[in-house]
CSV table of C-alpha atoms and ligand atoms in Angstrom, one decimal:
chain,number,residue,atom,x,y,z
P,217,MET,CA,-125.7,92.3,7.2
P,218,ILE,CA,-124.3,91.9,3.7
P,219,ASP,CA,-127.4,93.8,2.2
P,220,ARG,CA,-127.1,96.5,4.9
P,221,ILE,CA,-123.4,97.0,4.0
P,222,LYS,CA,-124.0,97.2,0.1
P,223,GLU,CA,-126.7,99.7,0.9
P,224,GLU,CA,-124.6,101.9,3.2
P,225,PHE,CA,-121.8,101.8,0.7
P,226,LYS,CA,-123.8,103.0,-2.1
P,227,LYS,CA,-125.3,105.8,-0.1
P,228,ARG,CA,-122.0,106.9,1.3
P,229,PHE,CA,-119.4,106.5,-1.3
P,230,GLY,CA,-121.3,105.3,-4.5
P,231,GLY,CA,-121.3,102.4,-6.7
P,232,ASP,CA,-120.6,98.5,-5.5
P,233,ALA,CA,-118.1,97.4,-3.1
P,234,GLU,CA,-116.8,93.9,-3.2
P,235,ILE,CA,-117.7,91.9,-0.1
P,236,PHE,CA,-115.7,89.8,2.4
P,237,VAL,CA,-116.2,88.1,5.7
P,238,ALA,CA,-113.9,86.8,8.5
P,239,PRO,CA,-115.1,85.1,11.9
P,240,GLY,CA,-114.4,85.1,15.4
P,241,ARG,CA,-113.2,82.1,16.9
P,242,VAL,CA,-113.5,79.7,19.9
P,243,ASN,CA,-110.8,77.6,21.2
P,244,LEU,CA,-111.7,74.1,22.6
P,245,ILE,CA,-108.5,73.7,24.7
P,246,GLY,CA,-104.8,75.0,24.9
P,247,GLU,CA,-105.1,78.5,26.3
P,248,HIS,CA,-101.7,80.9,26.8
P,249,THR,CA,-100.0,78.4,25.0
P,250,ASP,CA,-99.7,80.1,21.6
P,251,TYR,CA,-97.1,82.8,22.6
P,252,ASN,CA,-95.3,79.9,24.3
P,253,LEU,CA,-94.8,78.2,21.0
P,254,GLY,CA,-97.1,75.2,22.1
P,255,PHE,CA,-100.4,73.9,20.8
P,256,VAL,CA,-103.9,75.3,20.4
P,257,LEU,CA,-107.3,73.9,19.2
P,258,PRO,CA,-109.3,76.8,17.8
P,259,GLY,CA,-112.0,76.8,15.2
P,260,ALA,CA,-113.9,79.7,13.3
P,261,ILE,CA,-117.4,80.3,14.1
P,262,ASP,CA,-120.7,81.4,12.6
P,263,LYS,CA,-120.2,85.1,13.8
P,264,ALA,CA,-118.1,87.3,11.8
P,265,ILE,CA,-117.2,90.7,10.5
P,266,TYR,CA,-118.4,91.6,7.0
P,267,LEU,CA,-116.9,94.3,5.0
P,268,GLY,CA,-117.6,96.1,1.6
P,269,ILE,CA,-114.5,97.6,0.3
P,270,LYS,CA,-113.4,99.4,-2.9
P,271,PRO,CA,-110.0,101.3,-3.9
P,272,ASN,CA,-110.7,105.1,-3.7
P,273,GLY,CA,-107.6,106.3,-5.8
P,274,ALA,CA,-106.3,108.4,-2.8
P,275,MET,CA,-103.8,107.9,-0.1
P,276,ASN,CA,-106.7,108.0,2.7
P,277,ALA,CA,-109.3,105.5,3.8
P,278,ARG,CA,-112.9,106.4,4.1
P,279,ILE,CA,-114.3,104.0,6.6
P,280,TYR,CA,-117.9,103.6,8.0
P,281,SER,CA,-118.3,101.4,11.2
P,282,ILE,CA,-122.0,100.1,11.3
P,283,ASP,CA,-121.8,99.0,14.8
P,284,TYR,CA,-120.5,102.4,16.1
P,285,ASP,CA,-122.4,104.2,13.7
P,286,THR,CA,-119.2,106.3,13.0
P,287,GLU,CA,-117.9,107.5,9.8
P,288,MET,CA,-114.1,108.7,9.6
P,289,SER,CA,-111.2,109.6,7.2
P,290,LEU,CA,-108.1,107.6,8.1
P,291,ASP,CA,-104.7,109.1,6.8
P,292,LEU,CA,-102.6,105.9,5.7
P,293,ASP,CA,-99.5,107.9,5.9
P,294,GLY,CA,-100.2,109.5,9.2
P,295,ASP,CA,-99.7,108.5,12.9
P,296,ASN,CA,-101.6,105.7,14.5
P,297,PRO,CA,-105.1,106.8,15.1
P,298,GLU,CA,-106.7,107.7,18.8
P,299,ARG,CA,-109.7,105.5,17.9
P,300,GLN,CA,-109.4,102.0,19.2
P,301,TRP,CA,-110.8,100.1,16.2
P,302,ALA,CA,-109.1,102.4,13.5
P,303,LYS,CA,-105.8,101.3,15.0
P,304,TYR,CA,-106.7,97.8,13.7
P,305,ILE,CA,-107.3,99.0,10.3
P,306,PHE,CA,-104.3,101.4,10.1
P,307,GLY,CA,-101.8,98.6,11.7
P,308,VAL,CA,-102.7,96.0,9.2
P,309,VAL,CA,-102.1,98.6,6.4
P,310,GLN,CA,-98.8,99.4,7.8
P,311,GLU,CA,-97.8,95.8,8.5
P,312,MET,CA,-98.7,94.9,4.7
P,313,ARG,CA,-96.7,97.9,3.5
P,314,LYS,CA,-93.7,96.7,5.6
P,315,ARG,CA,-93.7,93.5,3.9
P,316,GLY,CA,-93.6,95.3,0.7
P,317,ALA,CA,-97.0,95.4,-0.4
P,318,VAL,CA,-98.5,98.7,-2.4
P,319,VAL,CA,-101.7,99.5,-0.4
P,320,GLU,CA,-103.3,102.7,-1.1
P,321,GLY,CA,-106.6,104.5,-0.4
P,322,PHE,CA,-110.0,102.6,-0.2
P,323,ASP,CA,-113.8,103.4,0.7
P,324,CYS,CA,-115.3,100.7,3.0
P,325,VAL,CA,-118.2,100.0,5.4
P,326,PHE,CA,-118.2,97.3,7.9
P,327,GLY,CA,-120.4,95.4,10.7
P,328,GLY,CA,-121.1,92.0,12.2
P,329,ASP,CA,-122.2,90.1,14.8
P,330,VAL,CA,-119.0,88.9,16.9
P,331,PRO,CA,-120.1,90.1,20.2
P,332,LEU,CA,-117.4,92.7,21.2
P,333,GLY,CA,-115.1,92.1,24.3
P,334,ALA,CA,-116.4,88.7,25.0
P,335,GLY,CA,-113.1,86.7,24.1
P,336,LEU,CA,-114.5,85.9,20.6
P,337,SER,CA,-111.7,87.6,19.0
P,338,SER,CA,-113.9,90.3,17.2
P,339,SER,CA,-110.4,92.0,17.0
P,340,ALA,CA,-108.8,89.4,15.0
P,341,ALA,CA,-111.8,89.0,12.8
P,342,LEU,CA,-111.3,92.8,12.2
P,343,GLU,CA,-107.7,92.3,11.4
P,344,SER,CA,-108.3,89.3,9.2
P,345,VAL,CA,-111.2,90.7,7.1
P,346,PHE,CA,-109.2,93.9,6.4
P,347,GLY,CA,-105.9,91.9,5.5
P,348,PHE,CA,-107.7,89.4,3.5
P,349,ALA,CA,-109.7,92.2,1.5
P,350,LEU,CA,-106.7,94.4,0.9
P,351,ASN,CA,-104.8,91.4,-0.3
P,352,GLU,CA,-107.3,90.7,-2.9
P,353,ILE,CA,-108.3,94.1,-4.2
P,354,TYR,CA,-104.4,95.3,-4.3
P,355,GLY,CA,-103.2,91.9,-5.4
P,356,CYS,CA,-100.5,91.7,-2.7
P,357,GLY,CA,-99.9,88.0,-2.8
P,358,PHE,CA,-99.9,87.3,0.8
P,359,SER,CA,-100.6,83.6,2.0
P,360,ARG,CA,-103.2,83.2,4.8
P,361,ALA,CA,-100.4,82.5,7.2
P,362,ASP,CA,-98.7,85.8,6.3
P,363,LEU,CA,-102.1,87.6,6.9
P,364,ALA,CA,-102.3,85.8,10.2
P,365,ARG,CA,-98.8,87.0,11.0
P,366,ILE,CA,-99.6,90.6,9.8
P,367,GLY,CA,-102.7,90.7,12.2
P,368,GLN,CA,-100.8,89.3,14.9
P,369,MET,CA,-98.2,92.0,14.6
P,370,THR,CA,-100.8,94.7,14.3
P,371,GLU,CA,-101.8,93.8,17.9
P,372,HIS,CA,-98.0,94.0,18.9
P,373,ASN,CA,-97.1,97.3,17.1
P,374,TYR,CA,-100.4,99.2,16.9
P,375,VAL,CA,-102.5,98.2,19.7
P,376,GLY,CA,-100.0,97.0,22.6
P,377,VAL,CA,-101.0,93.4,23.1
P,378,ARG,CA,-98.2,91.0,22.7
P,379,CYS,CA,-100.6,88.5,21.7
P,380,GLY,CA,-100.2,84.8,20.0
P,381,ILE,CA,-101.3,84.0,16.7
P,382,MET,CA,-104.1,81.6,17.5
P,383,ASP,CA,-106.8,84.1,16.9
P,384,GLN,CA,-105.9,85.3,13.6
P,385,PHE,CA,-105.0,82.2,12.4
P,386,ALA,CA,-108.4,80.6,13.3
P,387,SER,CA,-110.2,83.2,11.7
P,388,LEU,CA,-108.0,82.6,8.3
P,389,PHE,CA,-107.9,78.9,8.1
P,390,GLY,CA,-111.2,77.9,9.9
P,391,LYS,CA,-113.4,75.2,8.3
P,392,ASP,CA,-116.7,74.2,8.8
P,393,GLY,CA,-117.3,71.2,11.3
P,394,GLN,CA,-113.4,71.1,12.0
P,395,VAL,CA,-111.1,72.6,14.6
P,396,ILE,CA,-107.4,73.5,13.9
P,397,LYS,CA,-104.7,71.6,15.9
P,398,LEU,CA,-102.1,74.1,15.6
P,399,ASP,CA,-98.4,73.9,16.2
P,400,CYS,CA,-97.6,77.5,17.1
P,401,ARG,CA,-93.8,77.0,16.8
P,402,SER,CA,-93.9,75.5,13.3
P,403,LEU,CA,-97.3,76.9,12.0
P,404,GLU,CA,-98.1,73.3,11.0
P,405,PHE,CA,-101.5,72.4,11.6
P,406,GLU,CA,-104.1,69.6,11.3
P,407,MET,CA,-107.7,69.8,10.9
P,408,VAL,CA,-109.5,67.7,13.5
P,409,PRO,CA,-113.1,66.9,12.8
P,410,PHE,CA,-115.6,68.3,15.3
P,411,ALA,CA,-119.1,67.6,14.9
P,412,PRO,CA,-120.2,65.7,17.9
P,413,VAL,CA,-123.4,64.1,17.6
P,414,GLY,CA,-126.0,64.7,20.3
P,415,MET,CA,-123.7,67.4,21.9
P,416,ARG,CA,-123.1,71.1,21.1
P,417,LEU,CA,-120.9,73.9,22.3
P,418,VAL,CA,-122.2,77.0,24.0
P,419,LEU,CA,-120.6,80.0,25.4
P,420,ILE,CA,-121.6,82.1,28.6
P,421,ASP,CA,-120.5,85.4,28.7
P,422,THR,CA,-120.1,86.8,32.2
P,423,MET,CA,-120.5,90.2,30.8
P,424,VAL,CA,-117.4,91.0,32.5
P,425,LYS,CA,-115.6,93.3,30.3
P,426,HIS,CA,-111.9,92.2,30.5
P,427,SER,CA,-110.1,95.6,31.0
P,428,LEU,CA,-107.3,93.9,32.8
P,429,ALA,CA,-106.5,91.7,29.9
P,430,SER,CA,-103.9,93.3,28.0
P,431,SER,CA,-101.8,94.6,30.8
P,432,GLU,CA,-101.9,91.3,33.0
P,433,TYR,CA,-101.6,89.4,29.5
P,434,ASN,CA,-98.1,91.0,28.8
P,435,VAL,CA,-97.2,90.3,32.5
P,436,ARG,CA,-97.8,86.4,31.9
P,437,ARG,CA,-96.2,86.5,28.7
P,438,GLU,CA,-92.9,88.0,30.6
P,439,GLN,CA,-93.4,85.7,33.4
P,440,CYS,CA,-93.2,82.7,31.3
P,441,GLU,CA,-89.9,84.4,29.5
P,442,GLU,CA,-88.4,84.7,32.7
P,443,GLY,CA,-88.8,80.8,33.4
P,444,VAL,CA,-87.4,80.0,29.8
P,445,ASN,CA,-84.4,82.3,30.6
P,446,ILE,CA,-83.5,80.2,33.7
P,447,VAL,CA,-83.8,76.8,32.5
P,448,ALA,CA,-82.1,78.1,29.0
P,449,GLY,CA,-79.2,79.2,31.2
P,450,HIS,CA,-78.3,75.6,32.0
P,451,VAL,CA,-79.9,73.6,29.2
P,452,PRO,CA,-78.6,74.3,25.7
P,453,GLY,CA,-81.0,74.7,22.8
P,454,VAL,CA,-83.9,75.8,25.0
P,455,THR,CA,-85.8,78.9,23.7
P,456,SER,CA,-89.2,78.6,24.7
P,457,LEU,CA,-91.5,76.7,27.0
P,458,ARG,CA,-92.1,74.1,24.2
P,459,ASP,CA,-88.5,72.9,24.8
P,460,ILE,CA,-89.1,72.5,28.5
P,461,THR,CA,-90.3,69.3,30.3
P,462,ILE,CA,-91.9,69.4,33.8
P,463,ASP,CA,-88.7,67.3,35.1
P,464,MET,CA,-86.5,69.9,33.6
P,465,LEU,CA,-88.5,72.7,35.1
P,466,ASP,CA,-88.3,71.1,38.4
P,467,ARG,CA,-84.5,70.7,38.1
P,468,PHE,CA,-84.4,74.6,38.3
P,469,LYS,CA,-87.2,75.4,40.5
P,470,GLY,CA,-85.1,76.8,43.1
P,471,GLU,CA,-83.7,79.3,41.0
P,472,MET,CA,-87.1,80.8,40.1
P,473,SER,CA,-89.9,82.4,42.1
P,474,ASN,CA,-92.8,80.4,42.9
P,475,VAL,CA,-95.1,82.5,40.7
P,476,VAL,CA,-92.8,81.8,37.6
P,477,TYR,CA,-92.7,78.3,38.3
P,478,ARG,CA,-96.8,77.9,38.5
P,479,ARG,CA,-97.0,79.9,35.2
P,480,CYS,CA,-94.6,77.7,33.4
P,481,ALA,CA,-95.9,74.5,34.8
P,482,PHE,CA,-99.4,75.4,33.5
P,483,VAL,CA,-98.2,75.9,30.1
P,484,ILE,CA,-96.4,72.6,30.1
P,485,ASN,CA,-99.4,70.6,31.5
P,486,GLU,CA,-102.0,72.5,29.2
P,487,ASN,CA,-100.0,71.4,26.1
P,488,GLN,CA,-100.1,67.8,27.4
P,489,ARG,CA,-103.8,68.1,28.1
P,490,LEU,CA,-104.2,69.4,24.4
P,491,LEU,CA,-102.7,66.4,23.2
P,492,ASP,CA,-104.5,64.0,25.4
P,493,GLY,CA,-107.3,65.7,24.2
P,494,CYS,CA,-106.9,65.4,20.6
P,495,GLU,CA,-106.2,61.8,21.1
P,496,ALA,CA,-109.6,61.5,22.9
P,497,LEU,CA,-111.2,63.2,19.9
P,498,ARG,CA,-110.0,60.9,17.6
P,499,MET,CA,-111.5,58.0,19.6
P,500,ASN,CA,-114.7,60.0,19.6
P,501,ASP,CA,-114.4,59.9,23.5
P,502,TYR,CA,-116.0,63.3,24.6
P,503,GLU,CA,-116.1,62.3,28.0
P,504,VAL,CA,-112.3,62.3,28.3
P,505,PHE,CA,-112.0,65.5,26.2
P,506,GLY,CA,-114.5,67.4,28.7
P,507,HIS,CA,-112.4,66.1,31.5
P,508,LYS,CA,-109.4,67.8,29.9
P,509,MET,CA,-111.5,71.0,29.4
P,510,TYR,CA,-112.1,71.1,33.2
P,511,GLY,CA,-108.6,70.5,33.9
P,512,SER,CA,-107.5,73.5,31.8
P,513,HIS,CA,-109.9,75.7,33.6
P,514,ASP,CA,-108.5,74.5,36.8
P,515,GLY,CA,-104.9,75.4,35.7
P,516,LEU,CA,-106.0,78.9,34.3
P,517,SER,CA,-107.8,79.7,37.5
P,518,ASN,CA,-105.3,78.2,40.2
P,519,GLU,CA,-101.9,78.3,38.6
P,520,TYR,CA,-102.0,80.8,35.7
P,521,GLN,CA,-104.5,83.1,37.6
P,522,VAL,CA,-106.1,84.6,34.9
P,523,SER,CA,-109.7,83.8,35.6
P,524,CYS,CA,-112.3,85.8,37.7
P,525,ARG,CA,-115.1,84.9,40.2
P,526,GLU,CA,-117.6,85.0,37.6
P,527,LEU,CA,-115.9,82.5,35.3
P,528,ASP,CA,-115.3,80.2,38.3
P,529,PHE,CA,-119.0,80.3,39.3
P,530,ILE,CA,-120.1,79.3,36.0
P,531,VAL,CA,-117.5,76.4,35.6
P,532,GLY,CA,-118.7,75.5,39.4
P,533,VAL,CA,-122.5,75.3,38.2
P,534,ALA,CA,-121.2,73.2,35.0
P,535,ARG,CA,-119.7,70.6,37.2
P,536,LYS,CA,-122.8,69.9,39.0
P,537,HIS,CA,-124.7,68.8,35.7
P,538,THR,CA,-123.6,65.5,34.6
P,539,GLY,CA,-124.7,66.3,31.0
P,540,VAL,CA,-122.2,68.9,30.8
P,541,LEU,CA,-119.3,67.1,29.6
P,542,GLY,CA,-116.6,70.0,29.8
P,543,ALA,CA,-116.5,73.6,30.7
P,544,ARG,CA,-113.7,76.2,31.0
P,545,MET,CA,-112.9,79.9,30.8
P,546,MET,CA,-111.8,80.5,27.0
P,547,GLY,CA,-109.3,83.2,25.7
P,548,GLY,CA,-107.1,85.7,27.7
P,549,GLY,CA,-109.1,85.6,30.7
P,550,PHE,CA,-110.5,88.3,33.4
P,551,GLY,CA,-113.9,88.0,32.0
P,552,GLY,CA,-115.2,86.9,28.8
P,553,CYS,CA,-116.8,83.6,28.2
P,554,VAL,CA,-116.9,80.1,29.6
P,555,ILE,CA,-117.0,77.4,26.6
P,556,SER,CA,-119.0,74.3,27.5
P,557,LEU,CA,-119.4,71.1,25.9
P,558,VAL,CA,-123.1,70.1,26.6
P,559,ASN,CA,-125.5,67.0,25.8
P,560,ASP,CA,-128.4,68.1,23.9
P,561,ASP,CA,-130.9,66.8,26.3
P,562,ALA,CA,-129.1,68.6,29.4
P,563,TYR,CA,-128.7,71.9,27.5
P,564,ALA,CA,-131.9,73.7,28.6
P,565,GLY,CA,-131.5,72.6,32.3
P,566,TYR,CA,-127.9,73.7,32.4
P,567,ILE,CA,-128.7,77.1,30.8
P,568,ASN,CA,-131.6,77.8,33.1
P,569,ASP,CA,-129.9,76.8,36.0
P,570,VAL,CA,-126.7,79.0,35.4
P,571,GLN,CA,-129.0,82.1,34.4
P,572,SER,CA,-130.8,81.9,37.6
P,573,LYS,CA,-127.9,81.4,39.9
P,574,PHE,CA,-125.6,83.7,38.1
P,575,LYS,CA,-128.0,86.3,38.3
P,576,ALA,CA,-128.9,85.7,42.1
P,577,GLU,CA,-125.1,85.8,42.9
P,578,PHE,CA,-123.9,88.9,40.6
P,579,GLY,CA,-127.3,90.7,39.8
P,580,VAL,CA,-126.6,90.5,36.1
P,581,SER,CA,-127.9,87.9,33.5
P,582,PRO,CA,-125.2,86.3,31.6
P,583,ARG,CA,-125.7,86.4,27.7
P,584,VAL,CA,-125.9,83.0,26.1
P,585,ILE,CA,-124.3,82.6,22.8
P,586,ASP,CA,-124.9,79.4,20.8
P,587,VAL,CA,-121.8,78.6,18.3
P,588,VAL,CA,-121.3,76.3,15.5
P,589,ILE,CA,-117.8,75.9,13.9
P,590,GLY,CA,-117.8,77.5,10.6
P,591,ASP,CA,-115.6,78.8,7.5
P,592,GLY,CA,-112.7,81.0,8.0
P,593,ALA,CA,-111.9,84.3,5.7
P,594,ARG,CA,-113.5,84.6,2.3
P,595,GLN,CA,-114.8,86.8,-0.4
P,596,ILE,CA,-118.6,86.7,-0.9
P,597,GLN,CA,-119.7,86.8,-4.6
T,70,GLA,C1,-105.9,86.0,23.7
T,70,GLA,C2,-104.8,86.2,22.5
T,70,GLA,C3,-104.4,84.7,22.1
T,70,GLA,C4,-104.1,83.7,23.2
T,70,GLA,C5,-105.3,83.6,24.1
T,70,GLA,C6,-105.0,82.9,25.3
T,70,GLA,O1,-107.1,85.4,22.8
T,70,GLA,O2,-105.0,87.0,21.3
T,70,GLA,O3,-103.1,85.1,21.1
T,70,GLA,O4,-103.0,83.9,23.5
T,70,GLA,O5,-105.5,85.2,24.5
T,70,GLA,O6,-104.6,81.5,24.9
């Protein structure tokens, strides 16, 4: 990919580009907790977006996307573009400028191998690679945490998804062989070693494109806010679900709809599952960790209601294999991938079983994506 980018850049714009990369992410546990200021446990992966870029002395950006085979000129002083992928790039530039940076025109070529729409945060990878690269070539002096915020606010203000900070944070802070236990309230984090011996992570993509994801995602966020407001009306100092225990929520259950109660209870329990899961990882107890993953899936499916038939089906098959320690839907939901933690010797049997059963049930072959936890955004010399 890097050679391809260098070549395209030379051909289209002339000269040599500087090369940057930012990866997609997985999340082991802690879903829909980030925007509720709870904990998440993501890691960067070995699938990424690569960018070749150089300032062009103008006020527009000339951009070539290898994957879409499209070249476009983007007016950086103009309006939010129509084209979906261009919104991310435009938004990042605007968010950097809002924070005082001088970012001017550039020529660039980008492409990668993060599967699109599979819930591996290809969009965060795109924001992170542009934020990271522009920060370097224009010497803006932003920290990685600033760049994560810039990516998140791009989603809010230019794409229309009120996402949390997990995806951008993982893409920017990832480290080979480690996952990030991130406190989304303070942004303090701890790197947790994750290099299980004799086991591996595998993603199974339902191939269901999560079209509902952004609208339902914003609805979930509002339901959580509704619950917080009710409790905050009685308990001083409560500003997010992070401040609310199950006992506290139960006290005011009568004042909220059943749906709001279930959404809030899920988030509170998911935070606890994550903390227990991290404890298990520290003890090298992957068995217990796997149980927490299944618990997370059940909550997402039954209480938070962001799963779908295809995701539930795969997790159902996983449960029948003793060598699959844990499995759960990953990311926003309504499609995308199931992440499973599998013993090496159970891997082939599990994958074959899922593939044939899924095909028989839905008439489509799910895509199998092997992932390894890798490094976050960086420049490639
Ligand atoms: C999407 C969002 C993240 C996070 C997850 C759910 O990936 O971008 O911020 O909320 O959904 O955990």
